XYZ file of C-alpha atoms in Angstrom:
109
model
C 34.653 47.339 70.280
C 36.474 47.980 73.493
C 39.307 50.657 73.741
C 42.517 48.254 75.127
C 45.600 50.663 75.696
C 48.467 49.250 76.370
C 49.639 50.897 78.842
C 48.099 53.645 81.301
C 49.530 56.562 83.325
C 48.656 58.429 86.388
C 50.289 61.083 86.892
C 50.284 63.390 90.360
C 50.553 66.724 89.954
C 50.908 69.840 92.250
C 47.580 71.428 92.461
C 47.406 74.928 91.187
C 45.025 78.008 91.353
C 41.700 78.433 89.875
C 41.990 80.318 87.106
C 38.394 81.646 85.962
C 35.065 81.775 87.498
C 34.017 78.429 85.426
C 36.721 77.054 88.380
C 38.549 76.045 85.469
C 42.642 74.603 87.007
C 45.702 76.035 85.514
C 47.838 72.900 85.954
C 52.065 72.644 85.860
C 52.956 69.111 84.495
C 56.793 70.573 84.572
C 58.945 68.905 88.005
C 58.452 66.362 89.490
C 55.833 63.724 91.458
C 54.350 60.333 91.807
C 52.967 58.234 89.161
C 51.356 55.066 88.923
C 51.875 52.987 85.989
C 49.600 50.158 84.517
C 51.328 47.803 82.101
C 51.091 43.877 81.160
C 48.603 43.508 84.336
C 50.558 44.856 86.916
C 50.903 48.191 88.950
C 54.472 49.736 88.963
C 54.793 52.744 91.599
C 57.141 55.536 91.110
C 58.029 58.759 89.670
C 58.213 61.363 86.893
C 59.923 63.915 86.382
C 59.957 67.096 83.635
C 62.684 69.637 83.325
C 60.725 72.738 80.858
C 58.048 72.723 79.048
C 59.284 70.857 75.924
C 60.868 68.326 77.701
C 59.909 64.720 77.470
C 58.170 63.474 81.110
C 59.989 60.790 82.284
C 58.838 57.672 84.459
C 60.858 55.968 86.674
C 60.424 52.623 89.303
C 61.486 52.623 93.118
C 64.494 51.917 92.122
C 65.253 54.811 90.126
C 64.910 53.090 86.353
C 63.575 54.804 83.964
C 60.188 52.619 82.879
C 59.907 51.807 79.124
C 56.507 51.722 77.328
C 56.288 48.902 74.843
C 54.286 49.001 71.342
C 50.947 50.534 71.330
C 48.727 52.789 72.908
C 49.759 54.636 75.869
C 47.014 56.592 78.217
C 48.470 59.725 80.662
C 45.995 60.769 82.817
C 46.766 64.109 85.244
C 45.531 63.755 88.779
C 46.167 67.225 90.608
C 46.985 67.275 94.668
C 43.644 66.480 97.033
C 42.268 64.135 93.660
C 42.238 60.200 94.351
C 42.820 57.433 91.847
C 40.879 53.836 92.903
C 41.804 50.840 90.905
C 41.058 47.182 90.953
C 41.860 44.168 89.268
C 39.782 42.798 87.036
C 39.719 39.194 85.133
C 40.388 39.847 81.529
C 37.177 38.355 78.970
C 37.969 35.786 77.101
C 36.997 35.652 73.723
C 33.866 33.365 74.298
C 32.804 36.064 76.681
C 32.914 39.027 74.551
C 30.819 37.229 71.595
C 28.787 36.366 74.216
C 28.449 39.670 75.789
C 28.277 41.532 71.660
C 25.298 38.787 71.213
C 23.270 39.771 74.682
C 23.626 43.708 73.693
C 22.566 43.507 69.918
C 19.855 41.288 71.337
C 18.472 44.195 73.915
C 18.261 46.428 70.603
């Protein structure tokens, strides 16, 4: 079985300092940045913002609305400053192809 959210999240964040000798991050996810967001096979660019610390982060478009998530699973992922973030597009399985695909792999076993 394949994991399918609904709905991902990049988030940029500020970069912040080191904050152990593992080189461990201590990152702020309050403020404000850029954010990708990947919903119903298309990319919308924008925003987020966060006021404190128990605040709910906010997304918004380029045009300054605030972007609703639908029904299901939603996936935030934190990028800090100086990290990249490739994506491509990729056709979607059918059905046919995934038994096919589930059949090949239990074969290999």
């Amino acid at each position: 079985s394949q994991l399918r959210p609904k709905t991902v999240v990049i988030q940029h964040i500020p970069k912040e300092e080191v904050t152990d000798d593992k080189g461990r991050l201590r990152l702020d996810v309050t403020g404000e940045g850029t954010a990708e967001v990947f919903r119903d096979g298309e990319v919308i660019e924008g925003t987020w913002t966060k006021e404190d610390r128990t605040a709910r982060t906010r997304f918004y478009d380029q045009d300054g609305n605030e972007i609703e998530f639908g029904r299901g699973q939603v996936w935030v992922t934190v990028v800090p400053e100086g990290f990249s973030v490739e994506w491509s597009q990729e056709e979607e399985a059918t059905s046919e192809d995934e038994i096919t695909n589930s059949e090949q792999s239990a074969e290999s076993y």
